[in-house]
Structure formats: C-alpha cells, structure tokens
XYZ file of C-alpha atoms in Angstrom:
633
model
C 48.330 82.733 87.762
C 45.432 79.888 88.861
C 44.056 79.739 91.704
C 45.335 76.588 92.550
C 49.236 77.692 92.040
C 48.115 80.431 94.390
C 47.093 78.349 96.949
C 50.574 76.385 97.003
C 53.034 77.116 99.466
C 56.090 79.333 98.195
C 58.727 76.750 99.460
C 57.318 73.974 96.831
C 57.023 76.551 94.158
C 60.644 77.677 94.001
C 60.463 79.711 90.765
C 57.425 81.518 91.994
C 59.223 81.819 95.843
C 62.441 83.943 93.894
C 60.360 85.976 91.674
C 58.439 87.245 94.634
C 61.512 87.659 96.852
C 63.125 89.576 93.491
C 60.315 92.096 94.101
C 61.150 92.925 97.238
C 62.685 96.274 97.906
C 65.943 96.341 99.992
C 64.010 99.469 102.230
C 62.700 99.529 105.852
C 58.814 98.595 105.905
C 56.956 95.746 107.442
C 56.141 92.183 105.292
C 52.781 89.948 105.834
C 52.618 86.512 105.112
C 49.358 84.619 104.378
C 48.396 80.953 103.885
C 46.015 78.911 101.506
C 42.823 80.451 102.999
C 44.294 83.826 102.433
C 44.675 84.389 106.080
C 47.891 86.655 107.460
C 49.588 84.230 109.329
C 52.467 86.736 110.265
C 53.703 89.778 110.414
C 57.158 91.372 110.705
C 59.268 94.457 110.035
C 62.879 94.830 109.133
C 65.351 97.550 107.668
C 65.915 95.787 104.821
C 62.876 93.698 103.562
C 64.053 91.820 101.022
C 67.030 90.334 103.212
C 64.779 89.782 106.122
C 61.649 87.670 104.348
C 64.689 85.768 101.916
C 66.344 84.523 105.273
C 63.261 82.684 106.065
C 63.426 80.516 102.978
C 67.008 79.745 102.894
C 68.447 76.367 103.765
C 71.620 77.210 105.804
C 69.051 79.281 107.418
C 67.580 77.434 111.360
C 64.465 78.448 112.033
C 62.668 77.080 115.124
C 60.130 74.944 115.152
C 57.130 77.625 115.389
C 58.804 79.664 112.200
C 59.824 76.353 110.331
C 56.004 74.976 110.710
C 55.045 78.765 109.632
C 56.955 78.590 106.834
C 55.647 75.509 105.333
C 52.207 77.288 104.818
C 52.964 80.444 103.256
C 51.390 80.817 99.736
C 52.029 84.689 99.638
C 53.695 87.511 100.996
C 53.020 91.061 101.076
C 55.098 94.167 101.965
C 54.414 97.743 103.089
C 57.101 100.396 102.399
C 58.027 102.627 105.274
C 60.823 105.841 105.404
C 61.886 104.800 108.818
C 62.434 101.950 111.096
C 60.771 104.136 113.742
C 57.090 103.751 110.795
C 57.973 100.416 110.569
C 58.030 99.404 113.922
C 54.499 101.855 114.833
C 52.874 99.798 111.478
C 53.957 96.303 112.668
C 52.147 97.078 116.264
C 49.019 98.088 114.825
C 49.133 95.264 111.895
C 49.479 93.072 114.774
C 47.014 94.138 117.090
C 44.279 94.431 113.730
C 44.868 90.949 112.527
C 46.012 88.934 115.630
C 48.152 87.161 113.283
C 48.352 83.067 114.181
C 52.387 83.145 114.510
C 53.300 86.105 115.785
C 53.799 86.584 119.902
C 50.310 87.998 121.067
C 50.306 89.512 124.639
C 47.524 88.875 126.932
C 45.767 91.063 128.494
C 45.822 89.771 132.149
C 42.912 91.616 134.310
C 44.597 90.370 137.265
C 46.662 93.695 136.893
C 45.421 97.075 137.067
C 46.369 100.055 135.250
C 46.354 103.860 136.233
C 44.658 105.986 133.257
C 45.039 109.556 133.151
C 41.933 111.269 130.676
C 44.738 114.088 129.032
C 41.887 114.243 126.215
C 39.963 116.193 128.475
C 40.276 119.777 129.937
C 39.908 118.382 133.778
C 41.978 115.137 133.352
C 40.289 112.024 135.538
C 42.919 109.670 137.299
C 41.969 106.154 138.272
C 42.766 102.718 138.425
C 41.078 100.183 135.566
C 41.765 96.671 134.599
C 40.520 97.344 131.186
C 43.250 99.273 128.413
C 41.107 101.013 125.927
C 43.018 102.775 124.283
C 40.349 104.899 122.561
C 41.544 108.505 122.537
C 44.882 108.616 121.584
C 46.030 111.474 124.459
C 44.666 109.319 127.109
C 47.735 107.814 129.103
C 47.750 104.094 130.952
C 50.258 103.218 133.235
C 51.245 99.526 134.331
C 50.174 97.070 134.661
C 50.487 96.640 138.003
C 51.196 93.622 139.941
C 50.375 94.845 143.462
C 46.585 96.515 143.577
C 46.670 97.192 147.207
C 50.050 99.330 146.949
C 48.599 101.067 143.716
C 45.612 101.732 145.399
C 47.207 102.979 148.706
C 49.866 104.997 146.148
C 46.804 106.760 144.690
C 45.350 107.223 147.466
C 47.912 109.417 149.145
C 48.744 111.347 145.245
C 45.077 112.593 146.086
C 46.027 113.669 149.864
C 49.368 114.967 148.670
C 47.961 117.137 145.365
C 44.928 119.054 144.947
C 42.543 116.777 142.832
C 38.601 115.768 142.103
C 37.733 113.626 144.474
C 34.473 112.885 143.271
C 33.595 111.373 139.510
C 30.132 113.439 139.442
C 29.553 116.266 141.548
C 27.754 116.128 144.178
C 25.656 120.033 144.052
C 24.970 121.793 140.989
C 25.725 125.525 142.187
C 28.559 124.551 145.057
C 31.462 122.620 145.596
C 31.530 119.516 148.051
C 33.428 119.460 151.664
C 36.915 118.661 150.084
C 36.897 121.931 148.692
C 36.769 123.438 152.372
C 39.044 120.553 153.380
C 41.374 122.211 150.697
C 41.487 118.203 148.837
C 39.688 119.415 145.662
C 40.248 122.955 144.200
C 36.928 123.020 142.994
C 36.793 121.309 139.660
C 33.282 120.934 139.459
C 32.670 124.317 139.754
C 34.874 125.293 137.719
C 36.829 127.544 140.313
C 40.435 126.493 139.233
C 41.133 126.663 135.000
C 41.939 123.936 132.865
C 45.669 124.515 132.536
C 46.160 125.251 136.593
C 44.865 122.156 137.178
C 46.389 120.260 134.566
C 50.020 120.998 135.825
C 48.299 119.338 139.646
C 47.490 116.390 137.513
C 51.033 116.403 135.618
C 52.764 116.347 139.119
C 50.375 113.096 140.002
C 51.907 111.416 136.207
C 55.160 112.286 137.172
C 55.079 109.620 140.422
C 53.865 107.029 138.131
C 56.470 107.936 135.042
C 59.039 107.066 137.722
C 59.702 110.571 138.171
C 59.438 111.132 142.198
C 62.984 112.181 142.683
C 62.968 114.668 139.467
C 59.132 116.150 141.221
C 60.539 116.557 144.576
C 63.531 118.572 142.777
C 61.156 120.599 141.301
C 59.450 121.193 144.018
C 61.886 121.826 146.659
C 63.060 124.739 144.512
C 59.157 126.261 144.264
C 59.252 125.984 148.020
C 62.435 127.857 148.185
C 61.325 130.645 145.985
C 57.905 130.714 148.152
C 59.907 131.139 151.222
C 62.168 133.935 150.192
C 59.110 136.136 148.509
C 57.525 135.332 152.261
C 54.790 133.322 150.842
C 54.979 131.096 154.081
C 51.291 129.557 153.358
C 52.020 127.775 150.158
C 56.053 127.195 151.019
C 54.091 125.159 154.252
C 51.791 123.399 151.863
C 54.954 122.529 149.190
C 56.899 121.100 152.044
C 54.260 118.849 153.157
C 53.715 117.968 149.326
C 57.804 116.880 149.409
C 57.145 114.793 152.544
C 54.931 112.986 151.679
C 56.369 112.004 148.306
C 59.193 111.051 150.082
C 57.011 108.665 152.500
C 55.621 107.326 149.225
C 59.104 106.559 148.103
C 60.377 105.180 151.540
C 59.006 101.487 150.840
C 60.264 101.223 147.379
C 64.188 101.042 148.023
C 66.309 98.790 146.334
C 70.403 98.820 147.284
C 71.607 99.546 143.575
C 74.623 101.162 142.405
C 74.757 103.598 139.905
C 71.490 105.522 141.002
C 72.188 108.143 138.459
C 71.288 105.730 135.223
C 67.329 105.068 134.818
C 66.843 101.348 133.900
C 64.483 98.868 133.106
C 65.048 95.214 133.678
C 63.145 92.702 131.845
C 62.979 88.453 132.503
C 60.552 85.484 132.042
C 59.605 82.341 133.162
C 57.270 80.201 130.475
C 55.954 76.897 130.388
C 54.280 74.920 127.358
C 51.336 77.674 127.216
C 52.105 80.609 128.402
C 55.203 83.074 129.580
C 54.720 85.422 132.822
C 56.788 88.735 131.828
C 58.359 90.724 134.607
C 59.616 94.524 133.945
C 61.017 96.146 136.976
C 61.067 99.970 136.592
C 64.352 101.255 138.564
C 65.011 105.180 138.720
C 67.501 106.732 141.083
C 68.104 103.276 142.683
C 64.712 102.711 143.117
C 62.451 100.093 142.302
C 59.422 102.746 141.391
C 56.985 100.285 139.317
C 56.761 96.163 138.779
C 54.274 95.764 135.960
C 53.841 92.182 134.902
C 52.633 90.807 131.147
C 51.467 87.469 129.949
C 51.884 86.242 126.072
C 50.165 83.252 124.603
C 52.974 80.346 123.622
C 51.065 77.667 123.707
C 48.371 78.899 120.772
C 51.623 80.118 118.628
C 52.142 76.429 117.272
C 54.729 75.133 119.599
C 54.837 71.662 120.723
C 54.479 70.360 123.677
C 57.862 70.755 124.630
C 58.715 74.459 125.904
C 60.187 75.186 122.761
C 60.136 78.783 121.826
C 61.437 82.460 121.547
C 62.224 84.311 124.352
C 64.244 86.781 122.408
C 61.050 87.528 120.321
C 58.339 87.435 123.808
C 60.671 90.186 125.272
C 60.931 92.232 121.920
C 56.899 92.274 121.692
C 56.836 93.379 125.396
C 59.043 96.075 125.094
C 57.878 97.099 121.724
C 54.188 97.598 122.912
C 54.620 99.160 126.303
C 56.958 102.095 125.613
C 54.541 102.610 122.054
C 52.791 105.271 124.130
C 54.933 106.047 126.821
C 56.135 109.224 126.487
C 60.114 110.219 126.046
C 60.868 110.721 129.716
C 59.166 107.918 130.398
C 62.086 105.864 128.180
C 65.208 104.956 130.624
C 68.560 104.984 129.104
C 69.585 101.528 129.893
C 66.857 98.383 129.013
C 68.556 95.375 130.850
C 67.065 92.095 129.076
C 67.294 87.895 129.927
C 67.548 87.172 126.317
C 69.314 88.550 123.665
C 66.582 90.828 121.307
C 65.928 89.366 117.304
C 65.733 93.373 116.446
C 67.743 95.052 118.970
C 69.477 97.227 117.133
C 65.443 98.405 115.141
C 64.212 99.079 118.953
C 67.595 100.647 120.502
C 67.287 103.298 117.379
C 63.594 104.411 117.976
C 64.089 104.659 121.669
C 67.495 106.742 120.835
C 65.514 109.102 118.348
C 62.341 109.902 120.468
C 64.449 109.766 124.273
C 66.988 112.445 122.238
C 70.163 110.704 124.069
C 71.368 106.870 123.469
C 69.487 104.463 124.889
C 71.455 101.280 125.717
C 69.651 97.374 125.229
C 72.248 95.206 127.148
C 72.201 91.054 128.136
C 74.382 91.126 131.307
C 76.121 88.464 132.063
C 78.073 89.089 135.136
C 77.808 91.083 139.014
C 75.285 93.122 139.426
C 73.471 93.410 136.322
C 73.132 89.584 136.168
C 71.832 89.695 139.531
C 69.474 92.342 139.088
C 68.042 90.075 136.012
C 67.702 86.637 138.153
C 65.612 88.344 140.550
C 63.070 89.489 137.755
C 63.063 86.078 136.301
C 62.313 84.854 140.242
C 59.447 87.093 140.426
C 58.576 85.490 137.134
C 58.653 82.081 138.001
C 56.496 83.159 141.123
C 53.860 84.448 138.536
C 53.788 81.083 136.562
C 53.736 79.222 139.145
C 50.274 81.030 140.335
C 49.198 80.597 136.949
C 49.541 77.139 136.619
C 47.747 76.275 139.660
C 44.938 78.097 138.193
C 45.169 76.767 135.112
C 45.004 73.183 136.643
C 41.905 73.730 138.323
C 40.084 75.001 135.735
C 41.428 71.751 133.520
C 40.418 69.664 136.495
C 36.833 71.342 136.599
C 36.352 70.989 132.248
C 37.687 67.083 132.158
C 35.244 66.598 135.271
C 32.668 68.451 133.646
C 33.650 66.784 129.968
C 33.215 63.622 131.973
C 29.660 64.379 133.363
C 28.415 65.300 130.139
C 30.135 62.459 128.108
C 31.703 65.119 126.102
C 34.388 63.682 123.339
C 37.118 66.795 124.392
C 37.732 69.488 127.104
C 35.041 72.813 126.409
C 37.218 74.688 126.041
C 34.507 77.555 124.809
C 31.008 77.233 126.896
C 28.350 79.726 126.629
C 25.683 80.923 129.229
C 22.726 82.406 128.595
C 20.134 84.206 131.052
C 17.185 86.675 130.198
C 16.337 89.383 133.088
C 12.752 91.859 132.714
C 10.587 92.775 135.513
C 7.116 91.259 134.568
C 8.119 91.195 130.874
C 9.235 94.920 130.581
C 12.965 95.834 129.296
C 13.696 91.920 128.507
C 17.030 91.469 127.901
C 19.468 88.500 127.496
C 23.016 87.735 128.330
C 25.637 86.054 126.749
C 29.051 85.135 128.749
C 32.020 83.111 127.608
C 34.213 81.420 129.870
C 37.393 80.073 127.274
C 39.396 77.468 129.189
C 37.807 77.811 132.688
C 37.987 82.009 132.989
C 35.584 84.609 131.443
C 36.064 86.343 128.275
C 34.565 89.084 129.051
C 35.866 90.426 125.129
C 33.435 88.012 123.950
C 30.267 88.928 126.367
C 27.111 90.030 124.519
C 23.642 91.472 125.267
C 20.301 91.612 123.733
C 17.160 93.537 123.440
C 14.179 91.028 123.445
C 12.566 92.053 120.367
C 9.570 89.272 120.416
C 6.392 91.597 119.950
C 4.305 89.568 122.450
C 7.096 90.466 125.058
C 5.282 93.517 126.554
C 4.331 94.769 130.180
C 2.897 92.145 132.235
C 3.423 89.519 129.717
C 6.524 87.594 129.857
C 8.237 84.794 127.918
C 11.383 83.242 128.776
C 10.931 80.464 126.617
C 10.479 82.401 123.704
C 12.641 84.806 124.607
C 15.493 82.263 124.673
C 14.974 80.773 121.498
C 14.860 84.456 120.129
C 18.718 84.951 121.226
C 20.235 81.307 119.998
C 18.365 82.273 116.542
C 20.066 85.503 116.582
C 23.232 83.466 117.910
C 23.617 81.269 115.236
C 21.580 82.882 113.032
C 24.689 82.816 109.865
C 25.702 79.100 110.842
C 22.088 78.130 109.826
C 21.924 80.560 106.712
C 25.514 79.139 105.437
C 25.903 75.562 106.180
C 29.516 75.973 104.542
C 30.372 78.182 107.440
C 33.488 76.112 109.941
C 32.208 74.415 112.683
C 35.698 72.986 113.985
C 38.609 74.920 114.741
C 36.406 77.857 114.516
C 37.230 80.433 117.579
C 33.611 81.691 117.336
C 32.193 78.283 117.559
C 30.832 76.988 121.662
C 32.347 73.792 122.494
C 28.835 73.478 124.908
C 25.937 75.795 126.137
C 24.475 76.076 129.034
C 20.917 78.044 129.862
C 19.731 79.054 132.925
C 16.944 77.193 133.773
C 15.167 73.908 133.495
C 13.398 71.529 131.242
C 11.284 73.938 130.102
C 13.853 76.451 128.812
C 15.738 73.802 127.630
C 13.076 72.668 125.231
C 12.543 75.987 123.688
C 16.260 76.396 122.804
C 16.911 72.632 121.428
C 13.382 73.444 119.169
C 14.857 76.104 117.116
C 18.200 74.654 116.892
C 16.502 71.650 114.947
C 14.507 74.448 112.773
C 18.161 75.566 111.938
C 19.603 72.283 111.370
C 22.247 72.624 114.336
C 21.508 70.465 117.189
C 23.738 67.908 116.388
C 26.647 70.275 115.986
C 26.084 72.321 119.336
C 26.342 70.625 122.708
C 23.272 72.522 125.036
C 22.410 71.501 128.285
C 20.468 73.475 131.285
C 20.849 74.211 134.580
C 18.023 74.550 136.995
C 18.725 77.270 140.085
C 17.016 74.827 142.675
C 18.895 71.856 143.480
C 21.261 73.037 140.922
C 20.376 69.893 138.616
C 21.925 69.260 134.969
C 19.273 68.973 131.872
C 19.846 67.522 129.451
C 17.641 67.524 125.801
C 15.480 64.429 125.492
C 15.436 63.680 129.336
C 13.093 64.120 131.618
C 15.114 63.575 134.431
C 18.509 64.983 135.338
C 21.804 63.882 136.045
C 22.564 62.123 138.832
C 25.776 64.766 140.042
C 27.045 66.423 143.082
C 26.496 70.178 143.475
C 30.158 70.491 144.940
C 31.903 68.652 142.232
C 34.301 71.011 140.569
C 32.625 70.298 137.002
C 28.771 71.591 138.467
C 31.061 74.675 140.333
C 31.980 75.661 136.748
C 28.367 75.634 135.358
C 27.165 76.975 138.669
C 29.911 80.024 137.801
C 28.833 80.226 134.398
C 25.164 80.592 135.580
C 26.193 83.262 137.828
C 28.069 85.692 135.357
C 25.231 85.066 132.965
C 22.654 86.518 135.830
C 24.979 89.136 136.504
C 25.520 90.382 133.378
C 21.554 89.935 132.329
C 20.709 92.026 135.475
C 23.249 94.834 135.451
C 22.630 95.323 131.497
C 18.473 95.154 132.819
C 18.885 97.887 135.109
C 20.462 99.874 132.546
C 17.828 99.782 130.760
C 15.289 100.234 133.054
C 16.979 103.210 134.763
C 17.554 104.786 131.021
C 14.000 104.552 130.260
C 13.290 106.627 133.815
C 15.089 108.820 132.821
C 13.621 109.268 129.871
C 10.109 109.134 130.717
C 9.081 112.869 131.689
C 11.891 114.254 129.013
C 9.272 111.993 126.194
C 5.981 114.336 126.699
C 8.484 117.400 125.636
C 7.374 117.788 122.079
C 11.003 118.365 119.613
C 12.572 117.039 122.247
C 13.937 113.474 120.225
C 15.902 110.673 122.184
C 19.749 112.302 120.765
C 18.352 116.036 122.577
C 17.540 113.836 125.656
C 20.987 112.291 125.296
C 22.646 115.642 125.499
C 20.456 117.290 128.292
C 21.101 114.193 130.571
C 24.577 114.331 129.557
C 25.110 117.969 130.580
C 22.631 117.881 133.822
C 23.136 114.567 134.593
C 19.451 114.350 136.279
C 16.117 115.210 135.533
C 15.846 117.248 138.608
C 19.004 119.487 137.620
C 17.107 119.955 134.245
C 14.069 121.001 136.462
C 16.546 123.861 138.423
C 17.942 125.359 135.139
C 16.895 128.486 133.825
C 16.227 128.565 129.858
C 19.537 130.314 129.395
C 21.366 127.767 130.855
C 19.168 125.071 128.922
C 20.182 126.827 125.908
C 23.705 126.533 126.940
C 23.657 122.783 125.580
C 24.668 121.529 122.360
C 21.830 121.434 120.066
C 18.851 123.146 122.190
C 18.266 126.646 120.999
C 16.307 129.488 122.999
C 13.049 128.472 121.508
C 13.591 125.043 122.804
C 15.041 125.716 126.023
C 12.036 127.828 126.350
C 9.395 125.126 125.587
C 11.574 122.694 128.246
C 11.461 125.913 131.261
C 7.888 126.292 130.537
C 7.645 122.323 130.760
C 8.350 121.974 134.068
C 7.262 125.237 135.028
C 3.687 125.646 133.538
C-alpha cells in the first residue's frame, strides 16, 4: 500500500474501510484510531470490536458532531485483544492517560481540590492531604478530590486526635520519641516502638473514615470495646469509647435525610458550558453524605463547536471509569445513581459486579427521590461552573488587555517566564513557568543548572545566563526548521523575562543566531516601576501597573522568582550538605545520598557509631570506619 493511500481517510476509501473492519475480531479488547500524521486520535473499548469500530462508519448510524468530525480523519485503526471486559476497560485507561488522545474526554486535574494519600507502599504508612495525584507506587491510595479543604483538613485533623498516628514527617530526636508520645498522640513511630503491622491496622481504621466506612468502624469498634470491658481491660475499653465518640462527632455534620440508609450509593451530575464540564459525585453511605469530590473534563479542546454540544453520557463514563480504577472493592457502592444515561453501562456495571463480589446497580432515575437526590448534584454543579467561569473571564479579560498592549494578532494563550536566582554567581539556576490561558501549568514548569563556565563564585552573568536557557529552550526549533510552529502545544504564544533592557537584549541576540525572533513574541519586564520592554526600544510602554494585562505579567514574574529561588535554595542547601561529607575519601555523591537519606543531617552522621554507619545500604565496616574516624580524629 503507498503512502499516500495510507494517508487517506477510511470513509473515502471504502474498499480499504471493509477490509480493515473484516479483520476485526468479534472479541472484547480496546481499538485506536489515528489520522494522516499518524497520530491516535481516539481510543475506545468494547465487547465486541468489530461491531463497535463498524458502527462508527455506518450511515444509519448518528454520530455527534465531535465523533462525526473524528471520523472524517481517520486513515487507520488499530486493535488490542483482551480476555475480559474488566482488561479492556484497565487498557483503555492507561491508553488514554499515555497518549492523551485529541477526541477522547480528558479529565482535568483541578488543584483547587485536595486529595488525602495514604503511603501503603511503606511499612509506617504517611497520611496527608496533597493537591498533586502521583500515582507512582501502585499501593499508594488517594482519596477525593475534595471540594471543601477546610472540612478535610479539620476531618484529618481530629482522625489524628481520635487514632494513634505520626504526628511529625521527620523526627524530631534521633534516640527518643517527641512529646506526643507522652501525650499518648503518636505510639512512637520514629522509634520504632510500635511494629509495622500494629500500626498499620491504626492507619487502616483512619482509611476506613475516608472509604465511607464510619458506621462499619464504629461497629467494629463498639464490639472491641465490649470485649475490653468484659476481660476488665477498663484502660483501653475508656480509650475505644472515646475513639467511637468522636467518630460519631465527625459524622454529626454530614447528615443527609435519605431513605433507604442500608444501600451505599453514589450519585453523579454535571453542569458544562462550551469549554468545560464541573463533575459532582456525592458519596452517600448509611444515609450519609460522607464525601463530595468534584472533577473537571476539557469539552471545549475535544472539537466541539461553539455551541454546548456534547456527551454527557461519555463525561460521566470517564469519571466513573477513572476514580473507582484504584479504589478498592469496599470502596465500590452497590447502587451508582447517574444524570445521563452511560454509552457502556452495561462494560462498567460488570467490572464493578466482578471485583465488589455482589451486583452493583448503574440506574438514571427519573422520578421521587432518586431524581431529587440527582438535581441537587447537578445544583452543586452549576455552582462549580459558575465559579469557573468567572475565573475564566478574568483571565480572558487580563490576555485580550494584555494582547492589546502588546499589539498581539490573538489571545497568549501559552506565555513563558523566565528568572535566574545565584548568590554572587554561585548555584545559578533558571526558571521556567507556564501560565496556559491565564493559570499556571505547573506540569509544564522547568529548571536549569547554569552551565556557562565563566559563571563561578563571585562572578555573575544574568545576561549570559539567560541566553544560555532560551538556547537550551529552543534549542530543536533552531536545529529543525521543519519542526511546527502553529498549533504546536509546546510552542509560547509570548515570553516574558524578568528584567530590563539589558536582559532583554541578550535573549532577542541568540534568538536571531537561531533564526527565531520573528516566530517568538519576547518582551521584558523590569521589577522597578514595573515597565514593559520591548526588543528594539529604548523606551517602554506607556501602561498602567494596575491594568489587569501588566497584573498578569506582574504574576508571571512572580512564579518565575519563586520557582528560581525555591529550586536555588535547593541547591544551595544540597551542596551544604554535602560539603564536609566531600573531604571523606570513597565516600562518592550516591554514598552521600544514602547517609543523608538514612541520618537525615550531618550532625546525626556525626552521633553514629561505625556500627550503625555500617547499618546503611552500601557502606561496609571499613567505610563506616574511615567516616567514625572522620569526625572523630
């Protein structure tokens, strides 16, 4: 086949379009779809492939306007086997997370909301609150997200006056425990005086409130304080009953007036406009409304017009798909209350079913309570969007004033800031922040180590040291010419530097080495009178420093600082650290990585004896000798 019959769509290639359906197996698995430029456009799973991608191409068949336009460009398609719907619908997620495909629904991650994460990958689990999902080790657990911080906060708060747990991150002695031990708050963890599977079941008690689980815990506990009473173990029966109480304090706020308080639930709604959909789940066990966690997915960057013209069925499906992916089975209710009616219902209802072990019920309610329950999600949904879009409009109104300012021919919708922090030229380092439509990126943020040779101690240059980081920047745009300019995510719709004329100069210089100052946009912005550069003038614009399209440099400027300065101090504190470990001979940077790791100090290093040295991975006796006799000649 030539590469140019490869590069037509199926739907004009009809032959070509039923051969490749023909090959299609009839079997559960997951299909890709890619364009011209070889791209995956989308990706979806079925139970029976061949029927699934064939219904796209028929027709009879209405597709909406997102699929239809999808459609159109689709030069290939691919398909991946599975055994079960349950494989299919696990490869689909990751697919779809790996390739961000341009048609599918893709979720934002909001870091308005927190999550809790419990550490369950390691022997003395850590519980806090983050507004960053990593999910890098697969036993680590996240809960929410959470639409009300201060209640998740104040809910953690008392878990850790209710239970038993580390209070601190680091500890605060080496060969003792803190005051909350004494208090009776901690049970020691950092001295190791409780094991790893005592306090483990502490921390599973903790998951259990945030699982939804606080009637099921007080159960359980109410019978350990029964059985502690009757062997007259009157100490700890005191301690479970004021562990009940105050779980049922903690519950006390969170009533809802529902029937039916024996059926677990989730109700799901949403309220969208042209760009984006606010998703509201409310969590409801026992009658009561035990979590609210709140999603966002992209509609406007999925190809739909202007008019709100989209899929709710499929938003809700992606929602529910990805967050009970890693919840665990008593985690899953047995009744999943939705606005919209589900494209693969009957897929999800099935894999829920199978890993719950009892039937797990996806309903669209249309009358009494039910119905009810479902309008006032999709209020607290509307209440979301409607927060959104006033955000939303200021940042437009601060990029068309700033577009405006700088004579810009659209919105920049991608600007770049760029700041370099050292303290009299030693540890230089540069930031790079992206704010995409208004609101940092922080996915996108980026540091570097000056590597200029004639940045050394006590000889600093921020000029240089600038046009260092936009040739390392744009170093492959100059080396490939071909490389997309337009349309290309990567690609700064403006960039601003921190600081004046100067600065300025250096920058726009090796741009025109590289051939790219006509295609980038730079301008600077001086910290004094906070005035506007731009390249070839010598004066600068005539604007007001409390016009809303200055604010949004003035932000910009800000992060960048921020960012240089706290990735600075890294530095400068890791090279500290490092200092006295250096004169150690054998001692290489990974061994100092380890002993700083396992210490945590210098000083701690200092107190050890060489047995305990020896005790670390990698450093042997003979070594943990030489470091003992280091800083104890």
């Amino acid at each position: 086949m030539t590469a140019s019959a490869q590069t037509v769509s199926l739907v004009k290639d009809p032959e070509r379009l039923e051969n490749r359906l023909k090959e299609i197996p009839p079997e559960p698995g997951v299909y890709l779809m890619r364009d011209g430029s070889d791209r995956i456009i989308y990706i979806g799973k079925s139970r029976k492939l061949r029927s699934r991608v064939r219904s796209y191409f028929r027709e009879s068949q209405r597709l909406s306007e997102r699929i239809a336009t999808m459609v159109k460009q689709v030069t290939e398609i691919e398909f991946i086997v599975t055994d079960t719907e349950t494989e299919a619908l696990a490869l689909e997620a990751n697919l779809i997370k790996q390739h961000q495909p341009y048609f599918n629904v893709l979720l934002k991650d909001d870091k308005k909301y927190p999550y809790v994460c419990i550490t369950w990958s390691e022997d003395y689990p850590r519980i806090f609150i983050t507004r960053k999902r990593q999910l890098g080790k697969e036993k680590d657990k996240f809960y929410g997200p959470y639409t009300d911080s201060r209640l998740l906060r104040e809910i953690l708060r008392l878990c850790k006056r209710i239970f038993p747990l580390r209070q601190r991150p680091q500890p605060l002695f080496k060969d003792r425990p803190c005051l909350n031990y004494d208090l009776g708050r901690c049970p020691g963890v950092c001295q190791q005086m409780i094991s790893s599977e005592e306090y483990r079941k502490t921390v599973q008690k903790v998951a259990m409130v945030f699982q939804g689980r606080s009637s099921e815990l007080i159960e359980t506990l109410t019978e350990q304080m029964h059985k502690a009473s009757e062997a007259l173990n009157f100490e700890s029966a005191a301690r479970i009953r004021d562990q009940i109480s105050g779980l049922k304090s903690l519950s006390a706020d969170q009533k809802v007036s529902l029937p039916d308080d024996t059926v677990s639930r989730d109700a799901i709604a949403l309220a969208a406009d042209e760009h984006h959909a606010c998703i509201q789940l409310f969590q409801i066990r026992a009658g009561q409304l035990v979590g609210r966690l709140a999603f966002v997915a992209e509609v406007g960057a999925q190809g739909v017009a202007s008019s709100p013209q989209f899929e709710p069925g499929a938003i809700l499906q992606r929602v529910l798909e990805e967050h009970y992916q890693t919840a665990d089975s008593v985690e899953i209710p047995t009744e999943i209350l939705v606005q919209y009616d589900l494209p693969d219902s009957e897929i999800l209802s099935d894999v829920l079913t199978q890993r719950k072990g009892r039937k797990v019920s996806i309903l669209t309610p249309q009358r009494q309570v039910k119905a009810e329950l479902i309008e006032m999600v999709e209020r607290n949904a509307q209440y979301e969007l409607q927060r959104m879009q006033k955000l939303s409009d200021r940042n437009n109104e601060a990029m068309q004033d700033l577009a405006t300012i700088l004579d810009l021919p659209d919105l920049p919708h991608r600007i770049e800031g760029y700041d370099i922090s050292h303290i009299q030229g030693s540890n230089a380092v540069a930031s790079q922040v992206v704010f995409i439509d208004g609101i940092p990126a922080k996915q996108h943020y980026r540091h570097y180590k000056i590597k200029n040779p004639t940045v050394t101690v006590g000889h600093s240059d921020d000029f240089a040291s600038l046009a260092e980081v936009i040739q390392r920047r744009f170093r492959k745009y100059g080396e490939d010419p071909q490389l997309p300019r337009e349309g290309n995510p990567d690609w700064p719709d403006l960039i601003m530097i921190d600081g004046g004329k100067g600065q300025l100069s250096s920058v726009v210089a090796v741009l025109q080495e590289m051939n790219l100052l006509e295609d980038l946009r730079v301008v600077s912005l001086a910290k004094r009178r906070e005035e506007i550069f731009l390249p070839g003038e010598s004066q600068p614009l005539e604007t007001d420093p409390e016009q809303s399209g200055v604010q949004l440099l003035r932000r910009l400027r800000d992060e960048a600082h921020r960012f240089a300065v706290s990735f600075h101090r890294q530095q400068r504190s890791d090279k500290l650290k490092r200092s006295r470990l250096d004169e150690i001979p054998g001692l290489g940077h990974h061994r100092q990585k380890q002993l700083l790791g396992h210490f945590r100090s210098v000083d701690y290093i200092r107190q050890a004896t060489p047995a305990q040295i020896a005790e670390v991975p990698g450093i042997g006796p003979r070594l943990a000798q030489e470091i003992y006799d280091y800083f104890h000649p």
